[in-house]
Short mmCIF file of C-alpha atoms in Angstrom, two decimals:
data_model
loop_
_atom_site.label_atom_id
_atom_site.label_comp_id
_atom_site.label_asym_id
_atom_site.label_seq_id
_atom_site.Cartn_x
_atom_site.Cartn_y
_atom_site.Cartn_z
CA MET A 1 0.24 0.13 0.08
CA THR A 2 1.81 3.21 -0.86
CA PRO A 3 0.22 6.65 0.24
CA GLU A 4 -1.45 7.58 -3.66
CA ALA A 5 -3.56 4.05 -3.55
CA LEU A 6 -4.82 4.38 -0.06
CA SER A 7 -8.46 3.53 -0.22
CA PRO A 8 -10.85 1.22 1.70
CA GLU A 9 -10.29 -1.54 -0.81
CA ALA A 10 -6.73 -0.91 0.41
CA VAL A 11 -7.51 -0.81 3.94
CA GLU A 12 -9.13 -3.88 3.94
CA ALA A 13 -6.36 -5.75 2.69
CA LEU A 14 -4.00 -5.06 5.24
CA PHE A 15 -5.64 -7.17 7.22
CA THR A 16 -6.89 -9.59 5.33
CA ARG A 17 -5.75 -12.92 5.46
CA GLU A 18 -4.32 -15.08 3.06
CA SER A 19 -7.21 -17.52 3.42
CA GLY A 20 -9.64 -14.28 2.87
CA ASP A 21 -10.77 -14.23 5.87
CA TYR A 22 -10.65 -10.11 7.37
CA VAL A 23 -9.62 -10.81 10.92
CA PHE A 24 -8.52 -7.22 12.69
CA ALA A 25 -7.19 -6.59 16.81
CA ARG A 26 -5.72 -4.52 18.49
CA TRP A 27 -3.88 -4.52 22.35
CA GLY A 28 -6.66 -4.68 24.64
CA ARG A 29 -4.20 -3.71 27.29
CA PRO A 30 -1.58 -1.44 28.36
CA ILE A 31 1.43 -2.91 26.78
CA VAL A 32 4.11 -3.49 29.12
CA PRO A 33 7.10 -4.10 27.15
CA VAL A 34 10.61 -6.00 28.18
CA VAL A 35 13.28 -5.73 25.83
CA PHE A 36 16.38 -8.90 25.01
CA GLY A 37 19.83 -8.69 23.31
CA VAL A 38 20.31 -5.52 23.15
CA GLU A 39 22.74 -2.84 24.01
CA GLU A 40 21.10 0.10 26.13
CA GLU A 41 22.25 2.35 23.21
CA THR A 42 20.02 0.32 21.62
CA LEU A 43 17.35 0.13 24.24
CA GLU A 44 17.35 3.82 24.02
CA ILE A 45 16.16 3.68 20.55
CA VAL A 46 13.46 0.28 20.59
CA LYS A 47 12.09 2.55 23.91
CA GLY A 48 11.38 5.49 21.36
CA ALA A 49 10.09 3.78 18.60
CA LEU A 50 7.15 2.20 20.94
CA GLU A 51 6.50 5.30 23.04
CA ALA A 52 6.04 7.26 19.55
CA VAL A 53 3.75 4.75 18.42
CA VAL A 54 1.90 3.63 21.44
CA ALA A 55 1.17 8.21 21.84
CA LEU A 56 0.39 7.98 17.65
CA SER A 57 -2.35 5.24 18.79
CA GLY A 58 -3.44 7.07 21.88
CA HIS A 59 -2.97 3.54 23.82
CA LYS A 60 -1.15 3.21 27.34
CA LEU A 61 2.32 1.56 28.08
CA ALA A 62 2.54 0.67 32.09
CA GLU A 63 4.68 -0.87 34.29
CA THR A 64 3.86 -4.05 34.70
CA ASP A 65 0.58 -6.45 33.27
CA PRO A 66 -1.43 -8.21 36.73
CA GLU A 67 -0.90 -11.49 34.72
CA LEU A 68 2.10 -11.25 32.66
CA GLY A 69 4.44 -9.02 34.11
CA ALA A 70 5.39 -7.97 31.23
CA ASN A 71 2.72 -8.84 27.69
CA LEU A 72 5.13 -7.52 25.24
CA MET A 73 8.52 -8.88 24.70
CA PHE A 74 11.14 -8.22 22.17
CA PHE A 75 14.05 -10.76 21.41
CA PHE A 76 17.48 -9.86 19.14
CA PHE A 77 20.06 -13.32 18.58
CA GLN A 78 22.32 -14.46 16.23
CA ASP A 79 20.68 -17.98 15.65
CA TRP A 80 17.18 -19.02 16.17
CA ASP A 81 18.21 -21.76 18.58
CA GLU A 82 19.40 -19.57 21.28
CA LEU A 83 15.48 -19.25 21.77
CA LEU A 84 15.03 -22.63 23.25
CA GLU A 85 17.91 -21.72 26.04
CA VAL A 86 15.82 -19.20 26.97
CA PRO A 87 14.19 -20.25 30.67
CA ASN A 88 10.47 -20.80 30.46
CA LEU A 89 10.20 -19.30 26.94
CA ASP A 90 8.32 -22.60 26.02
CA GLN A 91 5.98 -22.35 28.05
CA LEU A 92 4.64 -18.81 26.37
CA VAL A 93 5.02 -19.27 23.70
CA PRO A 94 3.59 -22.87 22.88
CA ASP A 95 5.66 -25.53 20.53
CA LEU A 96 8.65 -23.26 20.49
CA ALA A 97 10.94 -26.20 19.34
CA GLU A 98 8.65 -26.34 16.44
CA LEU A 99 8.23 -23.21 16.14
CA VAL A 100 12.26 -22.57 16.06
CA GLY A 101 13.00 -25.83 13.29
CA LYS A 102 10.00 -24.58 11.29
CA LEU A 103 11.47 -20.73 10.81
CA LYS A 104 15.28 -22.67 10.31
CA VAL A 105 14.06 -23.85 7.87
CA GLN A 106 13.03 -20.90 5.79
CA ASP A 107 15.82 -18.74 6.82
CA ALA A 108 13.63 -16.42 8.79
CA ASN A 109 14.91 -13.46 10.42
CA GLN A 110 11.69 -12.25 12.19
CA TYR A 111 8.91 -14.02 13.66
CA ARG A 112 5.50 -12.18 15.47
CA GLY A 113 3.28 -14.15 17.97
CA PHE A 114 0.32 -13.14 19.20
CA ARG A 115 -1.78 -14.17 22.28
CA PHE A 116 -5.26 -12.99 22.49
CA ASP A 117 -8.01 -12.21 25.60
CA ASP A 118 -11.42 -13.39 25.24
CA LEU A 119 -12.39 -10.83 23.34
CA GLY A 120 -9.63 -11.27 20.43
CA ALA A 121 -7.71 -8.69 21.46
CA ILE A 122 -4.25 -8.75 21.69
CA GLN A 123 -3.07 -9.91 25.44
CA ALA A 124 0.48 -10.44 24.41
CA ALA A 125 3.23 -10.36 21.86
CA PHE A 126 6.70 -11.62 21.14
CA VAL A 127 8.68 -10.62 18.57
CA PHE A 128 11.91 -12.74 16.97
CA VAL A 129 14.81 -11.05 15.25
CA ARG A 130 17.28 -13.15 13.73
CA MET A 131 20.67 -10.16 12.97
CA ASP A 132 21.62 -11.39 9.79
CA ALA A 133 23.55 -9.51 7.31
CA GLN A 134 20.62 -8.30 5.98
CA MET A 135 18.87 -7.51 9.68
CA ALA A 136 22.24 -5.76 10.60
CA LYS A 137 22.97 -3.70 7.27
CA MET A 138 19.14 -1.75 8.76
CA PRO A 139 19.53 1.30 11.03
CA ALA A 140 18.67 0.72 14.53
CA GLU A 141 15.60 2.76 14.42
CA THR A 142 14.95 1.65 11.05
CA LEU A 143 14.68 -1.66 12.37
CA ALA A 144 12.78 -0.73 15.85
CA LEU A 145 10.33 1.11 14.56
CA THR A 146 9.64 -1.35 11.84
CA GLN A 147 9.23 -3.97 14.57
CA VAL A 148 7.04 -1.56 16.54
CA VAL A 149 4.38 -1.24 13.66
CA GLN A 150 3.87 -4.49 13.20
CA VAL A 151 2.90 -5.66 16.83
CA MET A 152 0.67 -2.50 17.30
CA LEU A 153 -1.83 -3.96 15.20
CA LEU A 154 -2.45 -8.07 13.94
CA TRP A 155 -1.08 -6.93 10.10
CA SER A 156 -1.94 -9.35 7.01
CA ASN A 157 0.95 -10.87 6.45
CA ALA A 158 1.15 -9.62 3.17
CA ALA A 159 0.52 -5.97 4.66
CA PHE A 160 4.39 -4.62 4.08
CA ALA A 161 5.58 -8.04 2.33
CA GLU A 162 6.37 -5.45 -0.85
CA THR A 163 6.42 -1.61 0.69
CA SER A 164 7.75 -0.58 3.77
CA PRO A 165 5.62 1.01 6.32
CA LEU A 166 8.24 3.77 6.97
CA ALA A 167 9.62 6.97 5.19
CA VAL A 168 12.11 9.22 5.60
CA ALA A 169 11.82 12.99 6.65
CA GLY A 170 15.14 14.28 6.46
CA GLU A 171 17.41 12.72 8.92
CA ASN A 172 14.57 11.22 10.46
CA VAL A 173 12.66 7.56 10.35
CA ILE A 174 8.92 8.49 10.18
CA LEU A 175 5.74 6.05 9.28
CA ARG A 176 4.09 6.70 6.13
CA PRO A 177 0.99 8.96 6.67
CA ASP A 178 -1.92 6.28 5.53
CA VAL A 179 -0.18 4.25 8.13
CA ALA A 180 -0.21 6.59 11.16
CA GLY A 181 -3.78 7.13 10.13
CA VAL A 182 -4.83 3.64 10.29
CA ILE A 183 -3.49 3.02 13.52
CA ARG A 184 -4.97 6.22 15.17
CA ALA A 185 -8.52 5.12 13.09
CA ALA A 186 -7.47 1.29 14.76
CA TYR A 187 -7.23 2.92 18.38
CA ALA A 188 -10.30 5.39 18.26
CA PRO A 189 -12.32 4.68 21.68
CA LEU A 190 -15.25 3.39 19.68
CA MET A 191 -13.47 0.96 17.44
CA PRO A 192 -13.72 -2.72 18.48
CA GLY A 193 -10.32 -4.59 19.21
CA SER A 194 -11.05 -7.58 17.26
CA ASP A 195 -13.36 -7.37 14.31
CA ARG A 196 -14.13 -10.27 11.60
CA ASP A 197 -16.05 -8.05 9.42
CA PRO A 198 -14.52 -6.81 6.23
CA SER A 199 -17.24 -3.90 6.85
CA HIS A 200 -14.48 -2.65 10.24
CA ALA A 201 -12.49 -1.94 7.07
CA LEU A 202 -15.20 0.93 5.76
CA ARG A 203 -15.24 1.94 9.56
CA LEU A 204 -11.61 2.58 9.62
CA TYR A 205 -11.40 4.06 6.50
CA ALA A 206 -14.21 6.34 7.66
CA ARG A 207 -12.29 7.66 10.63
CA LEU A 208 -8.89 8.56 8.41
CA GLN A 209 -8.40 12.20 8.71
CA VAL A 210 -4.92 14.93 7.72
CA GLN A 211 -1.86 13.10 8.82
CA GLY A 212 1.09 14.08 9.93
CA ASP A 213 4.81 12.89 10.15
CA LEU A 214 5.69 10.64 12.65
CA VAL A 215 9.30 11.20 14.73
CA ILE A 216 10.83 9.20 17.21
CA GLU A 217 11.60 10.30 20.33
CA ASP A 218 13.36 8.52 23.44
CA ASP A 219 12.18 10.57 26.84
CA SER A 220 10.61 7.90 28.79
CA ASP A 221 11.51 4.98 31.15
CA GLN A 222 8.84 3.10 30.79
CA ILE A 223 10.83 0.29 29.05
CA GLN A 224 12.55 -2.42 30.93
CA ARG A 225 16.24 -4.04 29.57
CA GLY A 226 15.68 -7.95 29.91
CA GLU A 227 18.37 -9.24 31.33
#
């Protein structure tokens, strides 16, 4: 999707699975993030990206989740097998060993998994990033913002397969205005936490307004570093 191509059909495509089913979900509770496998400098960049997108959406960050402690976990690593060594991760991610095997066969460099509450809204998410040569070439700001954007909503797997959700404005990495508008619309108070009716895309489209650019900021301390 590009800014010029944004239309009701384009919005619907952002949440349409390969099966043809429309599946939308947003976070239904405050986000409590933790980041593993990065240095302090990169942690601040991830922190800034998350705070900026959450502020854009109107959603909230929190210091703890009553059920899970942290409900958004970022893992950065060199090899998929490293995930199998993380204590208790297999209790949070079902069939972790099988998943790691599939990702290794696919030579994947990223994966996002979600858990949902009884109403279908996002309850928890796990972001796995294998720092292969391709990922290592990306500026940290670009990598962080890309991962944050893709975990704020349950996008279609094909939503950003051909076009990045980001743009560059001067020296800043920003969200494309159309993507920013969809996120804002999705988190509007009267919109549902989840929906499987394609008419939901029309409601999103109707809420899209003139959009401004999002610039990364990093002035909060609500992300904790995973040890």
